Amino acid sequence: MDCAGSPVDIEESTTHDWWKQVAVYQIYPRSFADSNGDGIGDLQGIISHVDYLEKLGIDAVWLSPFYPSHLADGGYDVDDYRNVDPRLGTLDDFDELVGALHAHYIRIIVNIVPNHTSIHHRLFQEALVAGR
């Protein structure tokens, strides 16, 4: 892992196979930590636990779906791959999470499922209109 003396900088990694020998901790955002008391875990909840994650000695967080979703498939039915589910936070919260993890020498792996999407996704709706 490339983190000698400075926070993680993915661009300066010297090897592409870093993931083969690291401890990865998977987080399902909706149930990990609730920062605002609404009963749903969120990105700020994860941010508030970065010190805990560092103490575990992990090298990377595998972040399960955090995209807008109707939750027909546990969040894997993504409505918009370019945004954050508003129940979980904002794009600024995501950027803050990435920065907080990297500042603690923890990489982030984003779980994305490109082989299917939600029936509410724009591309799915366009395909319906086009009769595909």
Tab-separated table of N, CA and C in Angstrom, residues 2-114:
chain	number	residue	atom	x	y	z
A	2	ASP	N	0.459	2.240	-0.717
A	2	ASP	CA	1.246	3.439	-0.912
A	2	ASP	C	0.769	4.556	0.008
A	3	CYS	N	1.248	4.586	1.234
A	3	CYS	CA	0.819	5.657	2.135
A	3	CYS	C	1.947	6.088	3.059
A	4	ALA	N	3.161	6.055	2.587
A	4	ALA	CA	4.304	6.444	3.419
A	4	ALA	C	4.390	7.957	3.543
A	5	GLY	N	4.082	8.463	4.732
A	5	GLY	CA	4.273	9.867	5.022
A	5	GLY	C	3.187	10.833	4.605
A	6	SER	N	2.213	10.402	3.821
A	6	SER	CA	1.152	11.321	3.424
A	6	SER	C	-0.144	10.544	3.238
A	7	PRO	N	-1.273	11.263	3.256
A	7	PRO	CA	-2.547	10.574	3.054
A	7	PRO	C	-2.569	9.821	1.728
A	8	VAL	N	-3.466	8.857	1.632
A	8	VAL	CA	-3.580	8.032	0.436
A	8	VAL	C	-3.789	8.912	-0.786
A	9	ASP	N	-3.010	8.690	-1.812
A	9	ASP	CA	-3.164	9.381	-3.081
A	9	ASP	C	-3.246	8.316	-4.158
A	10	ILE	N	-4.468	8.047	-4.579
A	10	ILE	CA	-4.701	6.985	-5.558
A	10	ILE	C	-3.896	7.234	-6.826
A	11	GLU	N	-3.768	8.488	-7.229
A	11	GLU	CA	-3.044	8.818	-8.455
A	11	GLU	C	-1.569	8.443	-8.376
A	12	GLU	N	-1.003	8.409	-7.190
A	12	GLU	CA	0.422	8.130	-7.052
A	12	GLU	C	0.711	6.682	-6.667
A	13	SER	N	-0.294	5.824	-6.743
A	13	SER	CA	-0.067	4.415	-6.423
A	13	SER	C	0.985	3.847	-7.357
A	14	THR	N	1.868	3.042	-6.806
A	14	THR	CA	2.934	2.477	-7.623
A	14	THR	C	2.590	1.090	-8.135
A	15	THR	N	1.493	0.539	-7.673
A	15	THR	CA	1.108	-0.795	-8.106
A	15	THR	C	-0.393	-0.849	-8.327
A	16	HIS	N	-0.797	-1.627	-9.304
A	16	HIS	CA	-2.219	-1.770	-9.595
A	16	HIS	C	-2.837	-2.954	-8.867
A	17	ASP	N	-2.025	-3.740	-8.205
A	17	ASP	CA	-2.563	-4.917	-7.512
A	17	ASP	C	-2.532	-4.755	-5.993
A	18	TRP	N	-2.611	-3.515	-5.510
A	18	TRP	CA	-2.605	-3.235	-4.074
A	18	TRP	C	-3.704	-3.987	-3.348
A	19	TRP	N	-4.829	-4.186	-4.013
A	19	TRP	CA	-6.015	-4.785	-3.401
A	19	TRP	C	-5.829	-6.252	-3.039
A	20	LYS	N	-4.797	-6.882	-3.558
A	20	LYS	CA	-4.603	-8.310	-3.312
A	20	LYS	C	-4.151	-8.623	-1.889
A	21	GLN	N	-3.588	-7.657	-1.197
A	21	GLN	CA	-3.016	-7.947	0.117
A	21	GLN	C	-3.431	-6.931	1.173
A	22	VAL	N	-4.675	-6.489	1.107
A	22	VAL	CA	-5.147	-5.514	2.088
A	22	VAL	C	-6.377	-6.047	2.818
A	23	ALA	N	-6.633	-5.472	3.981
A	23	ALA	CA	-7.848	-5.782	4.736
A	23	ALA	C	-8.931	-4.806	4.292
A	24	VAL	N	-10.025	-5.359	3.771
A	24	VAL	CA	-11.130	-4.545	3.272
A	24	VAL	C	-12.328	-4.718	4.197
A	25	TYR	N	-12.956	-3.609	4.560
A	25	TYR	CA	-14.111	-3.596	5.457
A	25	TYR	C	-15.312	-3.104	4.663
A	26	GLN	N	-16.327	-3.958	4.496
A	26	GLN	CA	-17.511	-3.563	3.742
A	26	GLN	C	-18.484	-2.810	4.640
A	27	ILE	N	-19.000	-1.704	4.118
A	27	ILE	CA	-19.986	-0.909	4.853
A	27	ILE	C	-21.251	-0.788	4.020
A	28	TYR	N	-22.380	-1.164	4.621
A	28	TYR	CA	-23.694	-0.916	4.038
A	28	TYR	C	-24.181	0.379	4.684
A	29	PRO	N	-24.117	1.503	3.966
A	29	PRO	CA	-24.365	2.806	4.585
A	29	PRO	C	-25.679	2.919	5.348
A	30	ARG	N	-26.734	2.289	4.858
A	30	ARG	CA	-28.048	2.439	5.477
A	30	ARG	C	-28.127	1.852	6.885
A	31	SER	N	-27.169	1.011	7.235
A	31	SER	CA	-27.242	0.381	8.560
A	31	SER	C	-25.969	0.532	9.390
A	32	PHE	N	-24.966	1.227	8.879
A	32	PHE	CA	-23.703	1.327	9.615
A	32	PHE	C	-23.770	2.318	10.770
A	33	ALA	N	-24.112	3.565	10.496
A	33	ALA	CA	-24.160	4.583	11.555
A	33	ALA	C	-25.086	5.719	11.134
A	34	ASP	N	-26.024	6.039	12.004
A	34	ASP	CA	-27.021	7.083	11.768
A	34	ASP	C	-26.578	8.361	12.469
A	35	SER	N	-26.286	9.404	11.714
A	35	SER	CA	-25.777	10.646	12.318
A	35	SER	C	-26.868	11.614	12.755
A	36	ASN	N	-28.079	11.446	12.219
A	36	ASN	CA	-29.110	12.448	12.497
A	36	ASN	C	-30.351	11.901	13.205
A	37	GLY	N	-30.313	10.649	13.640
A	37	GLY	CA	-31.402	10.083	14.424
A	37	GLY	C	-32.661	9.740	13.661
A	38	ASP	N	-32.574	9.639	12.333
A	38	ASP	CA	-33.773	9.296	11.568
A	38	ASP	C	-33.944	7.790	11.378
A	39	GLY	N	-33.034	7.011	11.957
A	39	GLY	CA	-33.141	5.560	11.865
A	39	GLY	C	-32.488	4.960	10.637
A	40	ILE	N	-31.863	5.795	9.816
A	40	ILE	CA	-31.194	5.328	8.604
A	40	ILE	C	-29.732	5.752	8.681
A	41	GLY	N	-28.831	4.803	8.468
A	41	GLY	CA	-27.416	5.152	8.422
A	41	GLY	C	-27.148	6.095	7.268
A	42	ASP	N	-26.069	6.838	7.354
A	42	ASP	CA	-25.788	7.839	6.331
A	42	ASP	C	-24.283	8.081	6.222
A	43	LEU	N	-23.914	8.866	5.226
A	43	LEU	CA	-22.493	9.120	4.988
A	43	LEU	C	-21.845	9.870	6.143
A	44	GLN	N	-22.548	10.822	6.743
A	44	GLN	CA	-21.994	11.526	7.900
A	44	GLN	C	-21.767	10.559	9.062
A	45	GLY	N	-22.619	9.545	9.177
A	45	GLY	CA	-22.414	8.529	10.202
A	45	GLY	C	-21.120	7.767	9.987
A	46	ILE	N	-20.818	7.467	8.726
A	46	ILE	CA	-19.555	6.790	8.416
A	46	ILE	C	-18.382	7.717	8.736
A	47	ILE	N	-18.506	8.976	8.319
A	47	ILE	CA	-17.439	9.949	8.582
A	47	ILE	C	-17.142	10.024	10.074
A	48	SER	N	-18.185	9.983	10.890
A	48	SER	CA	-17.987	10.097	12.341
A	48	SER	C	-17.305	8.872	12.944
A	49	HIS	N	-17.161	7.806	12.149
A	49	HIS	CA	-16.530	6.580	12.636
A	49	HIS	C	-15.203	6.265	11.944
A	50	VAL	N	-14.629	7.227	11.237
A	50	VAL	CA	-13.370	6.977	10.532
A	50	VAL	C	-12.250	6.624	11.510
A	51	ASP	N	-12.212	7.261	12.675
A	51	ASP	CA	-11.193	6.902	13.675
A	51	ASP	C	-11.338	5.442	14.089
A	52	TYR	N	-12.575	4.991	14.266
A	52	TYR	CA	-12.848	3.587	14.604
A	52	TYR	C	-12.336	2.671	13.496
A	53	LEU	N	-12.614	3.032	12.256
A	53	LEU	CA	-12.163	2.213	11.129
A	53	LEU	C	-10.640	2.133	11.096
A	54	GLU	N	-9.987	3.255	11.372
A	54	GLU	CA	-8.522	3.259	11.404
A	54	GLU	C	-8.001	2.335	12.503
A	55	LYS	N	-8.640	2.362	13.664
A	55	LYS	CA	-8.209	1.508	14.779
A	55	LYS	C	-8.374	0.025	14.464
A	56	LEU	N	-9.313	-0.298	13.578
A	56	LEU	CA	-9.475	-1.694	13.160
A	56	LEU	C	-8.276	-2.177	12.350
A	57	GLY	N	-7.525	-1.243	11.802
A	57	GLY	CA	-6.357	-1.605	11.000
A	57	GLY	C	-6.694	-1.948	9.566
A	58	ILE	N	-7.847	-1.498	9.095
A	58	ILE	CA	-8.224	-1.807	7.716
A	58	ILE	C	-7.443	-0.933	6.750
A	59	ASP	N	-7.368	-1.394	5.515
A	59	ASP	CA	-6.678	-0.660	4.468
A	59	ASP	C	-7.643	0.001	3.493
A	60	ALA	N	-8.869	-0.528	3.428
A	60	ALA	CA	-9.845	0.000	2.470
A	60	ALA	C	-11.257	-0.230	2.984
A	61	VAL	N	-12.146	0.676	2.594
A	61	VAL	CA	-13.579	0.521	2.839
A	61	VAL	C	-14.226	0.184	1.508
A	62	TRP	N	-15.033	-0.860	1.511
A	62	TRP	CA	-15.844	-1.228	0.351
A	62	TRP	C	-17.226	-0.680	0.645
A	63	LEU	N	-17.617	0.390	-0.038
A	63	LEU	CA	-18.872	1.075	0.227
A	63	LEU	C	-19.980	0.500	-0.642
A	64	SER	N	-20.940	-0.154	0.004
A	64	SER	CA	-22.100	-0.698	-0.700
A	64	SER	C	-22.945	0.449	-1.246
A	65	PRO	N	-23.955	0.141	-2.069
A	65	PRO	CA	-24.691	1.199	-2.768
A	65	PRO	C	-25.166	2.342	-1.870
A	66	PHE	N	-24.929	3.548	-2.366
A	66	PHE	CA	-25.350	4.769	-1.675
A	66	PHE	C	-26.065	5.703	-2.648
A	67	TYR	N	-26.389	5.181	-3.810
A	67	TYR	CA	-27.034	5.954	-4.865
A	67	TYR	C	-28.540	6.060	-4.610
A	68	PRO	N	-29.211	7.034	-5.253
A	68	PRO	CA	-30.669	7.074	-5.155
A	68	PRO	C	-31.247	5.749	-5.650
A	69	SER	N	-32.205	5.224	-4.912
A	69	SER	CA	-32.768	3.913	-5.217
A	69	SER	C	-34.145	3.795	-4.578
A	70	HIS	N	-35.017	3.022	-5.213
A	70	HIS	CA	-36.319	2.716	-4.621
A	70	HIS	C	-36.218	1.520	-3.668
A	71	LEU	N	-35.015	0.977	-3.535
A	71	LEU	CA	-34.699	-0.116	-2.606
A	71	LEU	C	-35.479	-1.395	-2.883
A	72	ALA	N	-35.778	-1.653	-4.143
A	72	ALA	CA	-36.403	-2.921	-4.510
A	72	ALA	C	-35.377	-4.049	-4.455
A	73	ASP	N	-34.094	-3.682	-4.470
A	73	ASP	CA	-33.016	-4.666	-4.527
A	73	ASP	C	-31.885	-4.269	-3.574
A	74	GLY	N	-32.230	-3.810	-2.389
A	74	GLY	CA	-31.222	-3.449	-1.397
A	74	GLY	C	-30.329	-2.292	-1.795
A	75	GLY	N	-30.801	-1.458	-2.703
A	75	GLY	CA	-30.002	-0.330	-3.166
A	75	GLY	C	-29.256	-0.606	-4.455
A	76	TYR	N	-29.303	-1.847	-4.923
A	76	TYR	CA	-28.627	-2.197	-6.171
A	76	TYR	C	-29.478	-1.841	-7.390
A	77	ASP	N	-30.722	-1.457	-7.162
A	77	ASP	CA	-31.593	-0.971	-8.234
A	77	ASP	C	-31.415	0.546	-8.312
A	78	VAL	N	-30.341	0.956	-8.939
A	78	VAL	CA	-29.904	2.353	-8.922
A	78	VAL	C	-30.755	3.211	-9.856
A	79	ASP	N	-31.234	4.337	-9.309
A	79	ASP	CA	-31.989	5.310	-10.103
A	79	ASP	C	-31.063	6.288	-10.817
A	80	ASP	N	-29.927	6.610	-10.208
A	80	ASP	CA	-29.003	7.599	-10.764
A	80	ASP	C	-27.596	7.312	-10.233
A	81	TYR	N	-26.720	6.850	-11.119
A	81	TYR	CA	-25.353	6.504	-10.715
A	81	TYR	C	-24.495	7.731	-10.408
A	82	ARG	N	-24.997	8.926	-10.715
A	82	ARG	CA	-24.204	10.143	-10.557
A	82	ARG	C	-24.592	10.953	-9.326
A	83	ASN	N	-25.334	10.346	-8.410
A	83	ASN	CA	-25.795	11.099	-7.260
A	83	ASN	C	-25.818	10.230	-6.012
A	84	VAL	N	-26.109	10.852	-4.890
A	84	VAL	CA	-26.203	10.177	-3.593
A	84	VAL	C	-27.669	10.162	-3.177
A	85	ASP	N	-28.120	9.040	-2.628
A	85	ASP	CA	-29.481	8.969	-2.099
A	85	ASP	C	-29.634	10.076	-1.056
A	86	PRO	N	-30.599	10.978	-1.208
A	86	PRO	CA	-30.728	12.090	-0.258
A	86	PRO	C	-30.973	11.644	1.181
A	87	ARG	N	-31.453	10.418	1.377
A	87	ARG	CA	-31.608	9.895	2.738
A	87	ARG	C	-30.251	9.614	3.375
A	88	LEU	N	-29.214	9.474	2.531
A	88	LEU	CA	-27.878	9.127	3.016
A	88	LEU	C	-26.918	10.304	3.022
A	89	GLY	N	-27.253	11.355	2.300
A	89	GLY	CA	-26.370	12.510	2.256
A	89	GLY	C	-26.359	13.181	0.901
A	90	THR	N	-25.242	13.831	0.620
A	90	THR	CA	-25.071	14.605	-0.611
A	90	THR	C	-23.743	14.235	-1.265
A	91	LEU	N	-23.540	14.744	-2.467
A	91	LEU	CA	-22.240	14.541	-3.115
A	91	LEU	C	-21.126	15.192	-2.302
A	92	ASP	N	-21.415	16.319	-1.672
A	92	ASP	CA	-20.411	16.949	-0.800
A	92	ASP	C	-20.067	16.040	0.380
A	93	ASP	N	-21.078	15.354	0.937
A	93	ASP	CA	-20.815	14.397	2.021
A	93	ASP	C	-19.924	13.267	1.522
A	94	PHE	N	-20.188	12.794	0.296
A	94	PHE	CA	-19.360	11.732	-0.268
A	94	PHE	C	-17.916	12.209	-0.415
A	95	ASP	N	-17.743	13.415	-0.957
A	95	ASP	CA	-16.388	13.971	-1.089
A	95	ASP	C	-15.708	14.084	0.274
A	96	GLU	N	-16.468	14.499	1.286
A	96	GLU	CA	-15.917	14.609	2.637
A	96	GLU	C	-15.508	13.237	3.170
A	97	LEU	N	-16.325	12.221	2.891
A	97	LEU	CA	-16.003	10.858	3.317
A	97	LEU	C	-14.708	10.384	2.670
A	98	VAL	N	-14.591	10.575	1.370
A	98	VAL	CA	-13.367	10.167	0.668
A	98	VAL	C	-12.158	10.877	1.271
A	99	GLY	N	-12.273	12.168	1.499
A	99	GLY	CA	-11.169	12.922	2.090
A	99	GLY	C	-10.810	12.437	3.483
A	100	ALA	N	-11.833	12.155	4.298
A	100	ALA	CA	-11.586	11.677	5.665
A	100	ALA	C	-10.899	10.320	5.653
A	101	LEU	N	-11.357	9.428	4.786
A	101	LEU	CA	-10.727	8.105	4.700
A	101	LEU	C	-9.282	8.231	4.232
A	102	HIS	N	-9.063	8.983	3.173
A	102	HIS	CA	-7.710	9.138	2.645
A	102	HIS	C	-6.785	9.794	3.662
A	103	ALA	N	-7.307	10.720	4.454
A	103	ALA	CA	-6.488	11.368	5.486
A	103	ALA	C	-6.041	10.383	6.559
A	104	HIS	N	-6.764	9.256	6.666
A	104	HIS	CA	-6.411	8.201	7.626
A	104	HIS	C	-5.775	6.997	6.918
A	105	TYR	N	-5.312	7.222	5.678
A	105	TYR	CA	-4.632	6.176	4.903
A	105	TYR	C	-5.538	4.994	4.587
A	106	ILE	N	-6.812	5.260	4.414
A	106	ILE	CA	-7.783	4.219	4.077
A	106	ILE	C	-8.311	4.511	2.678
A	107	ARG	N	-8.222	3.525	1.820
A	107	ARG	CA	-8.759	3.655	0.465
A	107	ARG	C	-10.264	3.403	0.492
A	108	ILE	N	-10.934	3.798	-0.592
A	108	ILE	CA	-12.360	3.534	-0.712
A	108	ILE	C	-12.628	2.838	-2.038
A	109	ILE	N	-13.415	1.788	-1.966
A	109	ILE	CA	-13.855	1.043	-3.140
A	109	ILE	C	-15.362	1.235	-3.212
A	110	VAL	N	-15.836	1.762	-4.323
A	110	VAL	CA	-17.261	2.025	-4.476
A	110	VAL	C	-17.908	0.851	-5.191
A	111	ASN	N	-18.963	0.336	-4.595
A	111	ASN	CA	-19.697	-0.781	-5.175
A	111	ASN	C	-20.647	-0.241	-6.234
A	112	ILE	N	-20.399	-0.627	-7.472
A	112	ILE	CA	-21.270	-0.207	-8.566
A	112	ILE	C	-21.621	-1.435	-9.393
A	113	VAL	N	-22.882	-1.527	-9.753
A	113	VAL	CA	-23.364	-2.678	-10.513
A	113	VAL	C	-23.803	-2.179	-11.894
A	114	PRO	N	-22.938	-2.315	-12.902
A	114	PRO	CA	-23.276	-1.773	-14.221
A	114	PRO	C	-24.173	-2.668	-15.079
